[in-house]
Tab-separated table of C-alpha atoms in Angstrom:
chain	number	residue	atom	x	y	z
A	265	MET	CA	0.000	0.000	0.000
A	266	ARG	CA	1.342	3.445	-0.903
A	267	PRO	CA	2.226	5.399	2.262
A	268	GLY	CA	-0.020	8.349	3.034
A	269	ASP	CA	-3.114	6.940	1.301
A	270	PRO	CA	-5.757	7.242	4.051
A	271	LEU	CA	-8.677	6.034	1.934
A	272	SER	CA	-6.904	2.759	1.084
A	273	GLU	CA	-5.848	2.330	4.699
A	274	VAL	CA	-9.419	2.657	5.960
A	275	LEU	CA	-10.948	0.467	3.239
A	276	ASP	CA	-8.391	-2.228	4.008
A	277	LEU	CA	-9.248	-2.182	7.715
A	278	VAL	CA	-13.017	-2.405	7.219
A	279	ASP	CA	-12.818	-5.205	4.618
A	280	VAL	CA	-14.866	-3.546	1.882
A	281	ARG	CA	-16.040	-5.981	-0.802
A	282	GLY	CA	-18.268	-5.259	-3.776
A	283	VAL	CA	-20.433	-8.233	-4.744
A	284	VAL	CA	-22.328	-8.314	-8.068
A	285	SER	CA	-25.429	-10.414	-7.442
A	286	GLY	CA	-27.986	-9.860	-10.195
A	287	GLY	CA	-29.449	-7.720	-12.938
A	288	ALA	CA	-31.706	-7.625	-15.947
A	289	ALA	CA	-31.684	-6.917	-19.680
A	290	VAL	CA	-35.122	-5.778	-20.927
A	291	SER	CA	-36.870	-3.717	-23.575
A	292	GLY	CA	-40.005	-1.628	-23.683
A	293	ALA	CA	-41.946	-0.371	-20.675
A	294	TRP	CA	-41.278	-2.346	-17.502
A	295	VAL	CA	-41.476	-2.211	-13.724
A	296	SER	CA	-39.964	-4.385	-11.000
A	297	PRO	CA	-41.714	-5.683	-7.906
A	298	GLU	CA	-40.379	-4.418	-4.581
A	299	LEU	CA	-36.826	-5.729	-4.337
A	300	ASP	CA	-35.154	-7.579	-1.484
A	301	MET	CA	-33.058	-5.064	0.454
A	302	SER	CA	-31.594	-7.469	2.993
A	303	SER	CA	-28.151	-5.925	2.427
A	304	ALA	CA	-27.583	-2.637	4.229
A	305	LEU	CA	-25.699	-1.119	1.274
A	306	LYS	CA	-26.939	-2.038	-2.182
A	307	PHE	CA	-25.823	-0.622	-5.534
A	308	MET	CA	-27.650	-0.508	-8.860
A	309	ALA	CA	-25.922	0.460	-12.087
A	310	VAL	CA	-27.171	1.108	-15.611
A	311	VAL	CA	-24.999	-0.346	-18.373
A	312	ARG	CA	-27.340	0.762	-21.174
A	313	GLY	CA	-30.545	2.770	-21.344
A	314	GLY	CA	-31.922	4.092	-18.082
A	315	MET	CA	-34.254	3.513	-15.144
A	316	ARG	CA	-36.015	5.241	-12.281
A	317	VAL	CA	-35.338	4.208	-8.703
A	318	TYR	CA	-38.065	4.585	-6.066
A	319	ALA	CA	-37.016	4.020	-2.469
A	320	GLY	CA	-38.442	4.553	0.998
A	321	GLY	CA	-37.555	7.991	2.288
A	322	LEU	CA	-37.354	9.635	-1.159
A	323	ASP	CA	-40.003	12.158	-2.159
A	324	THR	CA	-39.259	11.713	-5.870
A	325	PRO	CA	-37.556	8.926	-7.826
A	326	ILE	CA	-33.932	9.133	-8.922
A	327	GLU	CA	-33.456	8.758	-12.659
A	328	LEU	CA	-30.331	6.886	-13.736
A	329	ALA	CA	-28.815	7.180	-17.193
A	330	ALA	CA	-26.265	4.860	-18.812
A	331	GLY	CA	-23.196	4.626	-16.577
A	332	ASP	CA	-24.984	6.064	-13.536
A	333	VAL	CA	-25.006	4.221	-10.219
A	334	ALA	CA	-27.288	4.493	-7.192
A	335	VAL	CA	-26.040	3.347	-3.783
A	336	LEU	CA	-28.914	2.574	-1.428
A	337	ASN	CA	-28.095	3.065	2.251
A	338	HIS	CA	-30.398	1.077	4.561
A	339	ARG	CA	-33.399	1.566	2.252
A	340	ASP	CA	-36.519	-0.556	2.041
A	341	ARG	CA	-39.465	-0.620	-0.381
A	342	VAL	CA	-37.227	-0.216	-3.438
A	343	ARG	CA	-38.805	-0.414	-6.883
A	344	LEU	CA	-37.400	0.153	-10.367
A	345	GLU	CA	-39.065	1.113	-13.619
A	346	SER	CA	-38.189	2.106	-17.166
A	347	VAL	CA	-37.954	5.755	-18.172
A	348	THR	CA	-40.616	5.229	-20.856
A	349	PRO	CA	-43.700	7.511	-20.813
A	350	ASP	CA	-46.158	6.817	-18.007
A	351	SER	CA	-48.925	6.341	-20.561
A	352	LEU	CA	-47.406	3.045	-21.729
A	353	PRO	CA	-48.457	-0.129	-19.873
A	354	ARG	CA	-45.560	-1.672	-17.974
A	355	ARG	CA	-44.837	-5.355	-17.696
A	356	THR	CA	-43.349	-6.741	-14.482
A	357	ILE	CA	-39.788	-8.043	-14.633
A	358	HIS	CA	-37.795	-10.029	-12.117
A	359	GLU	CA	-34.141	-9.681	-11.193
A	360	VAL	CA	-32.111	-12.791	-12.036
A	361	ASP	CA	-29.388	-14.066	-9.743
A	362	VAL	CA	-26.018	-13.965	-11.511
A	363	ASP	CA	-24.900	-17.242	-9.958
A	364	ASP	CA	-28.024	-19.060	-11.106
A	365	ASP	CA	-28.424	-18.177	-14.762
A	366	VAL	CA	-26.175	-15.739	-16.582
A	367	VAL	CA	-27.677	-16.764	-19.940
A	368	ALA	CA	-31.193	-15.940	-18.763
A	369	LEU	CA	-29.920	-12.717	-17.282
A	370	PHE	CA	-28.110	-11.276	-20.291
A	371	GLY	CA	-28.790	-13.694	-23.131
A	372	SER	CA	-30.674	-11.051	-25.119
A	373	ALA	CA	-28.512	-8.163	-24.000
A	374	GLN	CA	-27.451	-7.245	-27.521
A	375	ASP	CA	-31.031	-6.261	-28.348
A	376	ALA	CA	-32.160	-4.907	-24.969
A	377	ASP	CA	-33.090	-1.260	-24.425
A	378	ASP	CA	-32.122	-1.292	-20.749
A	379	ILE	CA	-29.363	-3.276	-19.068
A	380	MET	CA	-28.898	-3.075	-15.298
A	381	VAL	CA	-26.612	-4.834	-12.844
A	382	GLY	CA	-26.992	-4.846	-9.087
A	383	GLY	CA	-25.120	-5.965	-6.040
A	384	HIS	CA	-24.207	-5.090	-2.506
A	385	VAL	CA	-21.281	-3.790	-0.498
A	386	ASP	CA	-20.034	-6.198	2.160
A	387	LEU	CA	-18.510	-4.558	5.227
A	388	ASN	CA	-17.503	-5.730	8.661
A	389	PRO	CA	-19.374	-4.112	11.603
A	390	ALA	CA	-16.716	-1.409	11.933
A	391	GLY	CA	-17.132	-0.607	8.250
A	392	HIS	CA	-20.882	-0.178	8.589
A	393	ALA	CA	-20.339	2.176	11.520
A	394	LEU	CA	-17.916	4.252	9.440
A	395	LEU	CA	-19.564	4.268	6.016
A	396	ALA	CA	-23.306	4.402	6.665
A	397	PRO	CA	-23.251	7.794	8.463
A	398	VAL	CA	-21.379	9.541	5.624
A	399	LEU	CA	-23.693	8.337	2.836
A	400	PRO	CA	-27.143	9.781	2.123
A	401	PRO	CA	-30.188	7.473	1.894
A	402	VAL	CA	-29.507	7.200	-1.855
A	403	ALA	CA	-26.184	8.332	-3.324
A	404	HIS	CA	-26.417	9.095	-7.045
A	405	VAL	CA	-23.082	8.847	-8.876
A	406	ARG	CA	-23.456	10.378	-12.340
A	407	ALA	CA	-21.453	9.046	-15.261
A	408	SER	CA	-21.310	12.565	-16.700
A	409	ALA	CA	-19.118	13.762	-13.816
A	410	ALA	CA	-15.417	14.069	-14.569
A	411	ALA	CA	-14.534	12.002	-11.488
A	412	ALA	CA	-16.752	9.093	-12.605
A	413	THR	CA	-14.779	7.920	-15.644
A	414	GLY	CA	-13.359	5.050	-13.595
A	415	VAL	CA	-16.864	3.921	-12.594
A	416	ARG	CA	-17.921	3.544	-16.218
A	417	ARG	CA	-14.695	1.772	-17.167
A	418	ILE	CA	-15.031	-0.845	-14.408
A	419	LEU	CA	-18.767	-1.230	-15.043
A	420	ASP	CA	-18.059	-2.070	-18.691
A	421	ARG	CA	-15.419	-4.623	-17.683
A	422	LEU	CA	-17.797	-6.208	-15.178
A	423	PHE	CA	-20.460	-6.576	-17.844
A	424	GLU	CA	-17.923	-7.983	-20.283
A	425	GLU	CA	-16.978	-10.683	-17.767
A	426	LEU	CA	-20.642	-11.484	-17.125
A	427	LEU	CA	-21.314	-12.006	-20.815
A	428	ALA	CA	-18.107	-13.815	-21.772
A	429	ASP	CA	-18.246	-16.488	-19.032
A	430	ARG	CA	-14.543	-17.177	-19.591
A	431	ALA	CA	-12.194	-19.231	-17.470
A	432	GLY	CA	-11.476	-17.270	-14.310
A	433	SER	CA	-14.484	-14.984	-14.748
A	434	THR	CA	-15.702	-15.559	-11.176
A	435	PHE	CA	-12.329	-14.441	-9.822
A	436	ALA	CA	-12.269	-11.471	-12.222
A	437	MET	CA	-15.737	-10.366	-11.141
A	438	ARG	CA	-14.656	-10.392	-7.497
A	439	GLN	CA	-11.693	-8.172	-8.317
A	440	TYR	CA	-13.745	-5.828	-10.486
A	441	GLY	CA	-16.364	-5.711	-7.738
A	442	GLN	CA	-13.673	-4.408	-5.373
A	443	LEU	CA	-12.479	-1.824	-7.885
A	444	PHE	CA	-16.067	-0.821	-8.651
A	445	VAL	CA	-16.685	0.109	-5.000
A	446	LEU	CA	-13.408	2.032	-4.895
A	447	GLU	CA	-14.282	4.006	-8.028
A	448	LEU	CA	-17.770	4.664	-6.662
A	449	MET	CA	-16.266	6.111	-3.492
A	450	ARG	CA	-13.796	8.243	-5.439
A	451	ALA	CA	-16.528	9.621	-7.674
A	452	TYR	CA	-18.937	10.262	-4.813
A	453	MET	CA	-16.259	12.038	-2.782
A	454	HIS	CA	-15.786	14.564	-5.582
A	455	GLN	CA	-19.457	14.960	-6.521
A	456	ALA	CA	-21.050	15.468	-3.122
A	457	GLU	CA	-20.763	17.791	-0.154
A	458	LEU	CA	-19.523	15.274	2.378
A	459	PRO	CA	-20.608	15.466	6.032
A	460	PRO	CA	-17.882	15.565	8.692
A	461	GLY	CA	-16.238	12.175	9.058
A	462	TRP	CA	-13.389	9.930	7.947
A	463	LEU	CA	-14.308	10.152	4.250
A	464	ARG	CA	-14.129	13.928	4.236
A	465	VAL	CA	-10.905	14.110	6.249
A	466	SER	CA	-9.258	11.549	3.966
A	467	ILE	CA	-9.440	13.935	0.988
A	468	ASP	CA	-8.571	17.132	2.849
A	469	GLU	CA	-5.187	18.046	1.398
A	470	GLN	CA	-4.132	20.157	4.364
A	471	LEU	CA	-4.924	17.428	6.886
A	472	ARG	CA	-3.592	14.436	4.934
A	473	PRO	CA	-0.047	14.749	6.378
A	474	THR	CA	-1.515	14.411	9.859
A	475	LEU	CA	-3.320	11.197	8.887
A	476	ALA	CA	0.003	9.704	7.821
A	477	LEU	CA	1.227	10.248	11.382
A	478	MET	CA	-1.967	8.922	12.959
A	479	HIS	CA	-2.262	5.860	10.738
A	480	GLY	CA	1.410	4.964	10.417
A	481	GLU	CA	1.988	3.226	13.755
A	482	PRO	CA	-1.104	2.551	15.899
A	483	ALA	CA	1.025	2.329	19.067
A	484	ARG	CA	2.488	5.784	18.494
A	485	ARG	CA	0.507	8.719	19.843
A	486	PRO	CA	1.622	11.979	18.260
A	487	SER	CA	0.724	15.081	20.207
A	488	VAL	CA	-1.660	17.722	18.887
A	489	ASP	CA	1.349	20.051	18.578
A	490	GLU	CA	3.152	17.525	16.374
A	491	LEU	CA	0.063	17.033	14.215
A	492	ALA	CA	-0.384	20.789	13.865
A	493	ARG	CA	3.221	21.148	12.677
A	494	ALA	CA	2.651	18.423	10.064
A	495	ALA	CA	-0.333	20.408	8.763
A	496	SER	CA	1.654	23.679	8.879
A	497	MET	CA	-0.993	25.181	11.143
A	498	SER	CA	-1.146	26.632	14.613
A	499	ARG	CA	-2.280	24.269	17.343
A	500	THR	CA	-5.618	26.038	17.776
A	501	SER	CA	-6.343	26.344	14.058
A	502	PHE	CA	-5.480	22.703	13.469
A	503	ALA	CA	-7.631	21.433	16.343
A	504	GLU	CA	-10.613	23.478	15.152
A	505	ARG	CA	-10.227	22.467	11.517
A	506	PHE	CA	-9.749	18.776	12.298
A	507	ARG	CA	-12.851	18.678	14.473
A	508	ALA	CA	-14.889	20.466	11.772
A	509	VAL	CA	-13.739	18.100	9.002
A	510	ALA	CA	-13.482	14.793	10.877
A	511	GLY	CA	-16.403	15.372	13.233
A	512	MET	CA	-14.261	14.617	16.293
A	513	PRO	CA	-11.058	15.871	17.958
A	514	PRO	CA	-7.715	14.426	16.809
A	515	ILE	CA	-7.246	12.402	20.008
A	516	ALA	CA	-10.666	10.785	19.600
A	517	TYR	CA	-9.879	10.015	15.947
A	518	MET	CA	-6.637	8.257	16.940
A	519	SER	CA	-8.511	6.219	19.538
A	520	ARG	CA	-11.086	5.204	16.907
A	521	TRP	CA	-8.279	4.222	14.541
A	522	ARG	CA	-6.679	1.967	17.158
A	523	MET	CA	-10.051	0.325	17.792
A	524	LEU	CA	-10.390	-0.484	14.069
A	525	HIS	CA	-7.057	-2.285	14.246
A	526	ALA	CA	-8.163	-4.041	17.402
A	527	GLN	CA	-11.418	-5.265	15.878
A	528	ARG	CA	-9.660	-6.698	12.835
A	529	ALA	CA	-7.022	-8.448	14.975
A	530	LEU	CA	-9.648	-9.951	17.289
A	531	ARG	CA	-11.686	-11.144	14.327
A	532	ASP	CA	-8.928	-12.485	12.081
A	533	SER	CA	-6.267	-13.785	14.463
A	534	ASP	CA	-5.768	-15.559	17.783
A	535	VAL	CA	-3.559	-12.848	19.270
A	536	GLY	CA	-3.894	-12.550	23.025
A	537	VAL	CA	-5.634	-9.490	24.417
A	538	GLY	CA	-2.549	-8.511	26.421
A	539	THR	CA	-0.300	-8.782	23.362
A	540	LEU	CA	-2.750	-6.762	21.304
A	541	ALA	CA	-2.925	-4.096	24.008
A	542	SER	CA	0.858	-3.730	23.930
A	543	HIS	CA	0.914	-3.626	20.112
A	544	LEU	CA	-1.608	-0.776	20.147
A	545	GLY	CA	0.323	1.238	22.705
A	546	TYR	CA	-1.779	0.664	25.832
A	547	ALA	CA	0.022	0.508	29.166
A	548	SER	CA	-1.878	-2.587	30.285
A	549	GLU	CA	-4.449	-5.141	29.195
A	550	SER	CA	-7.016	-3.615	31.543
A	551	ALA	CA	-6.492	-0.122	30.095
A	552	PHE	CA	-7.045	-1.496	26.585
A	553	SER	CA	-10.101	-3.525	27.618
A	554	THR	CA	-11.655	-0.467	29.263
A	555	ALA	CA	-11.053	1.673	26.165
A	556	PHE	CA	-12.368	-1.074	23.872
A	557	LYS	CA	-15.561	-1.527	25.867
A	558	ARG	CA	-16.140	2.228	25.991
A	559	GLU	CA	-15.784	2.490	22.190
A	560	ILE	CA	-17.341	-0.798	21.017
A	561	GLY	CA	-19.782	-1.568	23.834
A	562	GLU	CA	-18.385	-4.938	24.908
A	563	SER	CA	-15.104	-6.416	26.108
A	564	PRO	CA	-12.497	-7.649	23.605
A	565	LEU	CA	-13.094	-11.290	24.579
A	566	ARG	CA	-16.876	-11.003	24.205
A	567	PHE	CA	-16.414	-9.250	20.867
A	568	ARG	CA	-14.204	-12.078	19.596
A	569	GLN	CA	-16.523	-14.807	20.919
A	570	ARG	CA	-19.588	-13.198	19.347
A	571	LEU	CA	-17.927	-12.924	15.935
A	572	ARG	CA	-16.595	-16.466	16.082
A	573	ARG	CA	-20.075	-17.789	16.882
A	574	ALA	CA	-21.548	-15.791	14.017
A	575	MET	CA	-18.978	-17.195	11.580
A	576	ALA	CA	-19.335	-20.791	12.777
């Protein structure tokens, strides 16, 4: 990983995975039934044509053109329809699962007016806590935006893999799914007015040098004075700006960052709690356990046990 790349560092810690799970290729006037929104973060992309997206909490539908993507954040009652005139009768279509029948899904794609693919964003619990608050109920990433060229490029490659069904296509789709989420985030970050949080602070050019210090070694605890010098700001100006952009003081941000490392280690390894506490710069196991419970809501051992039971 390239040093000083806070977005990559965060995405790596929260295990972001983009999973393409279905889609449709249709012509004429159509409408979907209400779709299953069991995933907290779902994305829908238009490869060709267009569609309207209706979702709970939206006063008006969002209209997607070719290359556009909608990211649905904890939405229910989602319905899609063609952008054909309302006077035309619409037939009901059903999303097809990619794993079940790619031929049925895109067999007539060459002649279809509208081609859509859908999927979801897999995140660990820490990722949901970080990402959900910084996304609106429906994030609309427009292909026409200069920052969205990567979205369209990866979307086209995803669709190519779906159609070709070549050797290794399942592996390729997993990799493109990852890149698709990354490009979505990049495009959204430059299209929207981001709320205070980690996403906004990760693209703040003046504060990026301070993130390199905070993220570099979790056990190291740079002072606010040291962080201010890295940002070429006075201590007061830095503290005020960081709180405004990140939504929390620098010390709280560093504590949150250490807890992300702790959650991943407890989930993915058998490291002892005392060893982990030392690795993260805590003076004792009890000091770490107290900080972990205050931040996460349960002790490190209970956190690990709960996740292991869920994965069993």
